[in-house]
Every structure is written in C-alpha cells, then in structure tokens.
CSV table of C-alpha atoms in Angstrom, one decimal:
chain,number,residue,atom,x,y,z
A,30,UNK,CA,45.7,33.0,-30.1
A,31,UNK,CA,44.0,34.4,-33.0
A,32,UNK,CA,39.7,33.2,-32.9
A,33,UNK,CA,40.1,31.5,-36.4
A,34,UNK,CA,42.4,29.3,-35.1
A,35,UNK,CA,40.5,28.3,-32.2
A,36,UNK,CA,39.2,24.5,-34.4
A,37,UNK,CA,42.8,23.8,-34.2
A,38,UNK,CA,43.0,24.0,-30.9
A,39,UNK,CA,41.3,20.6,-29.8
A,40,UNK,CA,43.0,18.9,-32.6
A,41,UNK,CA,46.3,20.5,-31.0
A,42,UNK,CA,45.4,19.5,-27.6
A,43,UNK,CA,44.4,16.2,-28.5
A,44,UNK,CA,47.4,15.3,-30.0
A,45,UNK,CA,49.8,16.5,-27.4
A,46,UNK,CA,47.7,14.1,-25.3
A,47,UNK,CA,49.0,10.7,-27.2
A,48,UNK,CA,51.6,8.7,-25.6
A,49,UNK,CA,53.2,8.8,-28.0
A,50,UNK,CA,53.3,12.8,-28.7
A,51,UNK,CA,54.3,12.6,-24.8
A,52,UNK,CA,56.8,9.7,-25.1
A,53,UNK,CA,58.9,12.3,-27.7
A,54,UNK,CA,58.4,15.1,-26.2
A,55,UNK,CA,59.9,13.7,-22.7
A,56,UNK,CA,62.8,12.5,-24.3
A,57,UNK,CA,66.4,13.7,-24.2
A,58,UNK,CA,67.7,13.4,-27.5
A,59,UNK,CA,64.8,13.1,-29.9
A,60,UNK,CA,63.5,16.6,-30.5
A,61,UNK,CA,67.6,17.8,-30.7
A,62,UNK,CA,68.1,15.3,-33.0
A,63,UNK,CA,64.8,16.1,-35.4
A,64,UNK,CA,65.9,19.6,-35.6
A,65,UNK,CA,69.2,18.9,-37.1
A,66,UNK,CA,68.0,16.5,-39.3
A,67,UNK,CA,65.2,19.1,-40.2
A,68,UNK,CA,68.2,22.1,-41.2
A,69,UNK,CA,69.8,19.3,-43.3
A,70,UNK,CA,66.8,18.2,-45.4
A,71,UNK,CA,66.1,22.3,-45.2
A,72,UNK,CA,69.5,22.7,-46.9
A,73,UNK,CA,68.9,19.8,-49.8
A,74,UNK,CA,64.8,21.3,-50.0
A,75,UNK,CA,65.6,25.2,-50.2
A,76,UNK,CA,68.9,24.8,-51.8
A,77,UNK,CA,67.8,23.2,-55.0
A,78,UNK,CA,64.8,24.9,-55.0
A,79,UNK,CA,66.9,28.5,-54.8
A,80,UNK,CA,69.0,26.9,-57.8
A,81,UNK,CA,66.1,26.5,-60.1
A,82,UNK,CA,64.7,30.2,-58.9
A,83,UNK,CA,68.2,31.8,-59.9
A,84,UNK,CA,67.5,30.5,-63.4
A,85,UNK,CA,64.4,31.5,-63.1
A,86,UNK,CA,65.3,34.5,-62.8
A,87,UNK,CA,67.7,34.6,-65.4
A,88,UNK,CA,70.8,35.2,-62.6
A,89,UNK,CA,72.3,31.7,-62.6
A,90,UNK,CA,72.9,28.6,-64.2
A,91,UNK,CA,72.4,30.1,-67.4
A,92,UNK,CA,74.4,27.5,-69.0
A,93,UNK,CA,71.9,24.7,-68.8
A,94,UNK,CA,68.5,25.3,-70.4
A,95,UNK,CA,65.4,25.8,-67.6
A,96,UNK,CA,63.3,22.4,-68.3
A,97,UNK,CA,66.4,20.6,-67.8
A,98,UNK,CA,67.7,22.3,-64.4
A,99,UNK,CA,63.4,21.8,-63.5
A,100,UNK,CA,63.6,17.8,-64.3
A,101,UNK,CA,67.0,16.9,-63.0
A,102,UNK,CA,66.1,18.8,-60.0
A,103,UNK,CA,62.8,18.1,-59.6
A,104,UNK,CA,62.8,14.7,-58.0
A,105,UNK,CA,65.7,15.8,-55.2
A,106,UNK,CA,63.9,19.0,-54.4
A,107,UNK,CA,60.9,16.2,-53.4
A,108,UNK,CA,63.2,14.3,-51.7
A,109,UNK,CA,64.3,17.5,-49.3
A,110,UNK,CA,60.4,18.0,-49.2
A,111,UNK,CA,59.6,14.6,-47.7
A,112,UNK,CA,62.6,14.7,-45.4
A,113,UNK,CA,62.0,18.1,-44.4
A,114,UNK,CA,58.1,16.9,-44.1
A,115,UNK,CA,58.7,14.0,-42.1
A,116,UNK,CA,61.2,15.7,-39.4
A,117,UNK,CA,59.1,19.0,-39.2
A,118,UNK,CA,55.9,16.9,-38.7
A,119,UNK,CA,57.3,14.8,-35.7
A,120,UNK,CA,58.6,18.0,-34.4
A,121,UNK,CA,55.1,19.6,-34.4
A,122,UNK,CA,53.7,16.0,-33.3
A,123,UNK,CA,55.6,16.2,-30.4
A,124,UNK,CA,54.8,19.3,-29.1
A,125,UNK,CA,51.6,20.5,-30.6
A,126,UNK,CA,50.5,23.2,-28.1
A,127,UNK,CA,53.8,25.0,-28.0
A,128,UNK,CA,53.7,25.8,-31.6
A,129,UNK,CA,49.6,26.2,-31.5
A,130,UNK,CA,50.3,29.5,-29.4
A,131,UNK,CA,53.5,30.9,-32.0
A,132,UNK,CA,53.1,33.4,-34.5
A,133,UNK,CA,56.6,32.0,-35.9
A,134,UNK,CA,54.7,28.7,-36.9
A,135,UNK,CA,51.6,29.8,-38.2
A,136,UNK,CA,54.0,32.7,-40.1
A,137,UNK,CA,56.1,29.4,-41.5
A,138,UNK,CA,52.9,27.7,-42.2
A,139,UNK,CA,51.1,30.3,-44.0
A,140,UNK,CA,54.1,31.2,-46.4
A,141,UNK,CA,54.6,27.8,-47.3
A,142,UNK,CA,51.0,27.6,-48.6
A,143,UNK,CA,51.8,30.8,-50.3
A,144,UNK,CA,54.8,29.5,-51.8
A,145,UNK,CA,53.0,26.2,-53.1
A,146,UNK,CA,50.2,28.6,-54.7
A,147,UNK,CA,53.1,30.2,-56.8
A,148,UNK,CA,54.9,27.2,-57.5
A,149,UNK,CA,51.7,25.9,-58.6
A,150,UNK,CA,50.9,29.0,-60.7
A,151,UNK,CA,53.9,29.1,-62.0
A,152,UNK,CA,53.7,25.0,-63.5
A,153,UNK,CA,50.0,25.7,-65.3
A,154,UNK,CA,50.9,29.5,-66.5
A,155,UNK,CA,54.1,30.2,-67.1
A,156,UNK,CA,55.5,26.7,-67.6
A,157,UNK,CA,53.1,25.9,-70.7
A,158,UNK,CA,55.4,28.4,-72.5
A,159,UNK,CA,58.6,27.3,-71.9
A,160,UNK,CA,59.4,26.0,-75.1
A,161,UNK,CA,59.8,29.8,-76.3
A,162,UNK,CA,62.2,30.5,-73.7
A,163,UNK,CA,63.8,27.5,-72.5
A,164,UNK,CA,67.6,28.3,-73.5
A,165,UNK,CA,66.9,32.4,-73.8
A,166,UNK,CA,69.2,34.8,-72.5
A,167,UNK,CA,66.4,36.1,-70.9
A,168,UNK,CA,63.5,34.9,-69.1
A,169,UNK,CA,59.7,36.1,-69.4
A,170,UNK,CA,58.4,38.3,-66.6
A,171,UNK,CA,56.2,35.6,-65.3
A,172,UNK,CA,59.2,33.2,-64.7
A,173,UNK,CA,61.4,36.1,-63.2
A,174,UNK,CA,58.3,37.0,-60.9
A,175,UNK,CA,57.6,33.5,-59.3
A,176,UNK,CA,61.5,33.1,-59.2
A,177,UNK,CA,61.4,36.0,-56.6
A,178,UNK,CA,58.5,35.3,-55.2
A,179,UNK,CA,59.8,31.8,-54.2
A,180,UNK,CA,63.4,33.0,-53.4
A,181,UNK,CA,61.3,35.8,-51.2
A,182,UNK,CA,59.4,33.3,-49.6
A,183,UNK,CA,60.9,30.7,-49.0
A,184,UNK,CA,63.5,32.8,-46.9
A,185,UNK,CA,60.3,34.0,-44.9
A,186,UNK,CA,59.7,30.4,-44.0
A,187,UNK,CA,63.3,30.1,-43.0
A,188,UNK,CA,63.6,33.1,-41.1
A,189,UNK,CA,60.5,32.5,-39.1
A,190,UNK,CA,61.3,29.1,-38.8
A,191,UNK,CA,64.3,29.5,-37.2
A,192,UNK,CA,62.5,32.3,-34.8
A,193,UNK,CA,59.8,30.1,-33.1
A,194,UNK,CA,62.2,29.2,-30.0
A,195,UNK,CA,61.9,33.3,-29.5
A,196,UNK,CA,58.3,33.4,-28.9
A,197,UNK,CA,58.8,37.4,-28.6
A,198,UNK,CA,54.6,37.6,-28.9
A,199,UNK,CA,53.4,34.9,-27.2
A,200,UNK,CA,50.3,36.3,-24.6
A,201,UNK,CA,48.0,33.1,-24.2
B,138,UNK,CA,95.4,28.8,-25.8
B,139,UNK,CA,92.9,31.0,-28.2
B,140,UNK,CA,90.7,31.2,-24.7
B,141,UNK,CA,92.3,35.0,-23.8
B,142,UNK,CA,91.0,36.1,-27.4
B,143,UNK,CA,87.9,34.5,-26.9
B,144,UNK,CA,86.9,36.1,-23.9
B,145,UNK,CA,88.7,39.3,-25.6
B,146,UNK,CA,86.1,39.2,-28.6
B,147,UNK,CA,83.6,38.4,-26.3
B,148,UNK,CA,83.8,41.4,-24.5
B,149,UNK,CA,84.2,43.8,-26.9
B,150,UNK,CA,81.6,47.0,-26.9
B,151,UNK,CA,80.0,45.2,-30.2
B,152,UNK,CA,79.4,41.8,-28.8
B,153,UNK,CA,78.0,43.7,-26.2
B,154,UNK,CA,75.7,45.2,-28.3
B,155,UNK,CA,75.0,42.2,-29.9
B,156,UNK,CA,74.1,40.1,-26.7
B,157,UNK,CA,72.0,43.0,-25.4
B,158,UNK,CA,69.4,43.2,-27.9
B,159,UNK,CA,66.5,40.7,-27.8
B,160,UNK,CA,66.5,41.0,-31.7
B,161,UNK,CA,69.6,41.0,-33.4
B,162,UNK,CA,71.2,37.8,-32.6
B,163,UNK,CA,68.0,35.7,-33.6
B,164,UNK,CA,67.5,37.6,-37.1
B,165,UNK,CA,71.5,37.0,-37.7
B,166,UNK,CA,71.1,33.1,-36.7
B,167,UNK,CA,68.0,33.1,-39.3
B,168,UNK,CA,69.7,35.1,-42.1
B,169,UNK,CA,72.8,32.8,-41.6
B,170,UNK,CA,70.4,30.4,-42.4
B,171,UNK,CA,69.3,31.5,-45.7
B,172,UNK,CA,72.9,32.1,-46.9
B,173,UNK,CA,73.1,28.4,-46.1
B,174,UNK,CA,70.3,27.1,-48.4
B,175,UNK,CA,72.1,29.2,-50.8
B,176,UNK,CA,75.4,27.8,-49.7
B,177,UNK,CA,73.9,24.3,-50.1
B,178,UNK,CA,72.6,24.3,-52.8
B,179,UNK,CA,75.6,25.6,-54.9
B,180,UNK,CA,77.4,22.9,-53.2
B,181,UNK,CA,74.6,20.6,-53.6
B,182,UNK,CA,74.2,20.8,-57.0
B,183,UNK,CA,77.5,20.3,-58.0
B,184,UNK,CA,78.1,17.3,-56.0
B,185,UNK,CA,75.1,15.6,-57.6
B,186,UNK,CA,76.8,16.2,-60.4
B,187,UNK,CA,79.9,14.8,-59.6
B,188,UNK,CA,78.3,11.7,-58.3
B,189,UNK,CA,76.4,11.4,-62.1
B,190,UNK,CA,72.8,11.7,-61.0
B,191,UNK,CA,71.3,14.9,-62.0
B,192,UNK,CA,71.7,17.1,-64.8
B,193,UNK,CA,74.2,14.7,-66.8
B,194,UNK,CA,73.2,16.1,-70.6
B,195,UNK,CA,75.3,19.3,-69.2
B,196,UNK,CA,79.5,19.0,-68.4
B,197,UNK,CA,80.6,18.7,-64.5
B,198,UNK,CA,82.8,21.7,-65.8
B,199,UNK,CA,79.8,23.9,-67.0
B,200,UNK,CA,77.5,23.0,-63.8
B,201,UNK,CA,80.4,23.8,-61.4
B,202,UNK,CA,80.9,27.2,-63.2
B,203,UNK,CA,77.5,28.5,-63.2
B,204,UNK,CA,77.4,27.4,-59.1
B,205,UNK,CA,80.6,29.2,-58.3
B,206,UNK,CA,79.3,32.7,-57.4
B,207,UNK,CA,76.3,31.8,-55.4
B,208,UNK,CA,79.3,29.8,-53.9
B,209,UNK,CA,80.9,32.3,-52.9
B,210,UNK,CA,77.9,34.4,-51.7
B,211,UNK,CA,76.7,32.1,-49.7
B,212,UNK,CA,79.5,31.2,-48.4
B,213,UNK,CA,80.8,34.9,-46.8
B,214,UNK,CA,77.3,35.7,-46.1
B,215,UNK,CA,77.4,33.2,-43.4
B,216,UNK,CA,80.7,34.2,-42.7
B,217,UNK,CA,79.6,37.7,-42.3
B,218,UNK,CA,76.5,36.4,-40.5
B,219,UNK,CA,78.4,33.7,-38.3
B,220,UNK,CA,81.1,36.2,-36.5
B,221,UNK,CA,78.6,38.5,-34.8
B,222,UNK,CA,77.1,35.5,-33.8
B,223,UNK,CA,80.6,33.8,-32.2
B,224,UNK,CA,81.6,37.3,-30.5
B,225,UNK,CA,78.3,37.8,-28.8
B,226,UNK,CA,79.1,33.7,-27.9
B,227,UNK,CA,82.7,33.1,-27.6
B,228,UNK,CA,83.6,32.6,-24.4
B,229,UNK,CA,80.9,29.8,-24.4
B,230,UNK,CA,81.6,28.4,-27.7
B,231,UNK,CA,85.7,28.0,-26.6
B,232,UNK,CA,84.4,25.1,-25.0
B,233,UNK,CA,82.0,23.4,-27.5
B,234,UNK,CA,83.5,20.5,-28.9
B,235,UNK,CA,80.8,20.6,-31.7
B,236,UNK,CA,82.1,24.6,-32.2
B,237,UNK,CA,85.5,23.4,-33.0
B,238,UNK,CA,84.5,20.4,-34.9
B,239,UNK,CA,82.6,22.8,-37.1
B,240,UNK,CA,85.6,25.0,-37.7
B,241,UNK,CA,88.2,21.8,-38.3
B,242,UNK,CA,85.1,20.6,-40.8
B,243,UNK,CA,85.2,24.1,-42.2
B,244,UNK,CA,89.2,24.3,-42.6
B,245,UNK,CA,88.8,20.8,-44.5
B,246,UNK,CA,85.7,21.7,-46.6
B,247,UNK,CA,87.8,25.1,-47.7
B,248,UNK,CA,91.1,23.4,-48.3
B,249,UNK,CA,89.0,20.3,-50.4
B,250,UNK,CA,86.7,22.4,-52.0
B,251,UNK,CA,89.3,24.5,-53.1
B,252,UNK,CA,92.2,22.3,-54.4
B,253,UNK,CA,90.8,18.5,-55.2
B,254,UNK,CA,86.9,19.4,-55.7
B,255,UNK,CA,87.8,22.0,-58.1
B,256,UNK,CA,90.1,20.2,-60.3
B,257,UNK,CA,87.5,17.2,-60.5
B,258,UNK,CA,85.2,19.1,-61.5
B,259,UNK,CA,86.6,20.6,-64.5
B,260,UNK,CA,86.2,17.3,-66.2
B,261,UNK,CA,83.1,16.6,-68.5
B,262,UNK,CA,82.0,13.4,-67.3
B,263,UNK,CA,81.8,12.0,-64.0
B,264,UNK,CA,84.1,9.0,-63.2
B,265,UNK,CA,84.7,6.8,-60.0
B,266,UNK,CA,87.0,9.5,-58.6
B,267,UNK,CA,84.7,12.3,-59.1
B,268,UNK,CA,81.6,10.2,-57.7
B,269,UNK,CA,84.1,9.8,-54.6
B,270,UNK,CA,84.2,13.2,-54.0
B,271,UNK,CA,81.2,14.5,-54.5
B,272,UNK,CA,80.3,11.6,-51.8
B,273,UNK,CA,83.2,13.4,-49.3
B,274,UNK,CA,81.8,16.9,-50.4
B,275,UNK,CA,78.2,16.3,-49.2
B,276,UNK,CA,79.0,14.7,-46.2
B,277,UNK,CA,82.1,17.0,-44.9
B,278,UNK,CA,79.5,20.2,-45.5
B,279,UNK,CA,77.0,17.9,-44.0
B,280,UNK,CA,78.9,16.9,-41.4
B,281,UNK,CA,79.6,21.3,-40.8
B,282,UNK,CA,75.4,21.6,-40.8
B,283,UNK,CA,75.2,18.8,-38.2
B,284,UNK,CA,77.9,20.3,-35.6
B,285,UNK,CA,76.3,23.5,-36.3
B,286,UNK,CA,72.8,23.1,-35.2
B,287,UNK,CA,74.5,21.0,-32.4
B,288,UNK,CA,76.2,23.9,-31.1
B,289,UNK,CA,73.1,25.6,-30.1
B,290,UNK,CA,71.7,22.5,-28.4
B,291,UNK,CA,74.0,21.5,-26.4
B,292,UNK,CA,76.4,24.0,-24.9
C-alpha cells in the first residue's frame, strides 16, 4: 500500500491481533450479519440525506420549506450515522488488515471526509442565509452545489463500498 | 416449475456477457445500491410521516407527493439494475430461499404500497391506522433489504 499510509499499518496490525478482533472475525455469522445491518442503517443514513440534497437542489420536496426538511430530518439522518458507524466500525474492527491493503476502503474513507467538509461548508456558508430562501422556488447556487456534491459523493462512498470484496488492485 | 426459465435466462448470450466480465456485475450490484438509498429514503420519509414523527407542520398528503417520483426512480432503477444481476445468477438464485423471500416481500410491498399506503397517506394528519402502516411499510421494505444482502451471503 500507498507509503503515507504506512503509520496505519501497526495500528491495523495491532488490532487484528485482539481477541477479540479474532473472536469476530472467526465467527460464522457475525460479519454476515454486520453487513446487512450496515446496508440497512446505509438505507435510513443516505436515504434522508439524498432527501434533503433533492431540495437542496431545488428538484424535490419543494412543498416543505428547507430548514424544516433540515430539522425534522436532521436527528434520523444521525441516527443512520451512528448505526451505520457502529456496524461499519466492528466490520473494520474485525478485520483490520484486509481493508488496510483495499483501495475500496481508503476510496470510501476519503470521500466520506470529503463529504463532511461540504456538509460542513455548507452549515457555516450557505446555511446563515437561509432565511432569504427558505420557501423559494429556487435555491442559491451554493445550496444547489453542496446538494450535488453530497448526492455525488455520497454515491462514491456507496459504490466503493460495496466494491471492497473485489479487491481488483490489491498487490501487497 | 420456473427452474427451465431460470436456467433459460441464465444462459442467454447476455447473461453471458454479464458473468464474463470482472466488472460489470460488481458496478451493477453497487449502482443498485444507490437507487436503493434513493428508494429508501422516498419510502423512508414518508413512513416517518405516517408514524407522526418528522416533518408534522407539513400534511401526510403533501410529504407523500413530493416523495412519489424519486419513488418511482428509485424503484425501476433497481429494477433495471437488479435483472442483469438475476440473469447472470439465476440458476443459482432458483434455489435461494432468501431470493424468493425477497420477491414474495417485493409482490407485498408493491401491492401495499400501492393500494392501502397510498390511500392513508392522502390524509392530513397521522392517526393510529396510518402510524400502523408506516410501522408495516418500514419493516416489509426492510424486511426486502435484509433477504437481499442475505442472498449474496449465503447461496
């Protein structure tokens, strides 16, 4: 793998080490079981956040004004998050070094720090002016921007996240 | 009975195709899941609805409306996305249970979403009949993710 991820490597190691990393990663059912519980809190995570992007982007839900699709959403988009969190984490946990050498999961990882950069952007920038916009037929070009870039992105993380079990580059 | 048309579609020049590249089937599986964030979210959202805990200052009626064409997108994008991925499979899906229980799940979720979800959800305000099934929406379409990703691991 790539020399700038060589730090991660012992961290990796060391954790596929743990009894505990070894206890899961031996089992039967466990890992199966992660995954599908990962593609559901994917589905509540990436669903509702694709909902508020489509009104960000002044394409859907038009009908309810954007603070209020932002708040009502907001705290089951977190809750998708934490599930999605707590699966993907024991996933990785459980098999540290076979994701350490895929470019799938350092794609996935690197797009989801991407993604939180925008959505971050987005809340001190664009948000501050939402009060001008808020029930508009159309929205600014800052809100239709991070709407695509989060739409864009968070299908990245998706699509390479669903590619990791074809490691088609893996040469370590 | 359907095992003849199975192997049939199974063996067709396409499916061929299909199983023959290293890329095709894996970007098809991934794009079906985007259409299904898209899917559940659509679904999602108006469920939550119907169960009275998000986005109450607007009517079920109005929420349901705006979700219906990303719906419908999301729904016959993984239909388009989910065939090739049965024809380059069938004759090993015939006998997945969780393959079938996804399609019976399917034929439900269709036939409910269609008929009972979409009257309920004309109302205004949710009531103890709509909360009920927004409850049986999330967890029949639930239930179709679950037997989905199940397919894959154990066949």
């Amino acid at each position: 793998m790539a020399d700038f991820l060589m730090p991660l490597h012992d961290l990796f190691f060391w954790v596929s080490e743990m009894p505990s990393s070894i206890a899961i990663r031996e089992s039967l059912y466990v890992s199966p079981y992660l995954t599908v519980s990962h593609v559901v809190s994917m589905c509540i995570f990436a669903g509702l956040i694709v909902m508020m992007d489509l009104r960000l982007l002044g394409v859907g839900n038009m009908r309810t004004p954007f603070s209020e699709v932002q708040r009502r959403l907001f705290p089951w988009q977190m809750l998708g998050m934490g599930m999605s969190s707590v699966t993907g984490l024991t996933l990785a946990f459980a098999d540290p070094m076979r994701f350490y050498v895929n470019i799938f999961f350092w794609t996935k990882m690197l797009v989801m720090v991407l993604a939180g950069i925008n959505a971050m952007a987005f809340h001190f920038i664009t948000y501050n002016s939402v009060v001008k916009w808020d029930s508009a037929a159309n929205t600014p070009f800052g809100a239709r921007l991070s709407g695509a870039l989060s739409i864009v992105m968070w299908a990245v993380v998706i699509v390479s996240g669903r590619l990791i079990p074809y490691n088609w580059f893996q040469n370590s | 009975m359907l095992l003849p048309f199975f192997n049939w579609l199974n063996g067709l020049p396409v499916s061929q195709a299909i199983g023959s590249s290293i890329w095709i089937y894996p970007l098809v599986q991934a794009i079906h899941l985007v259409f299904l964030a898209l899917f559940a979210g659509a679904i999602l959202m108006v469920d939550l609805r119907l169960l009275g805990v998000t986005l109450r200052s607007q009517s079920m009626a109005q929420v349901a409306r705006d979700a219906r064409p990303w719906l419908i997108a999301g729904f016959l994008g993984m239909v388009c996305t989910g065939i090739p991925q049965l024809m380059q499979n069938a004759s090993r899906e015939y006998y997945s249970e969780y393959f079938w229980y996804k399609m019976y799940l399917i034929a439900f979720g269709l036939i409910f979403t269609m008929t009972i979800r979409r009257k309920v959800s004309q109302g205004t305000e949710s009531s103890p009949a709509s909360k009920v099934v927004g409850l049986v929406s999330i967890m029949v379409w639930g239930s179709v993710v679950v037997n989905a990703r199940l397919i894959g691991l154990f066949t």
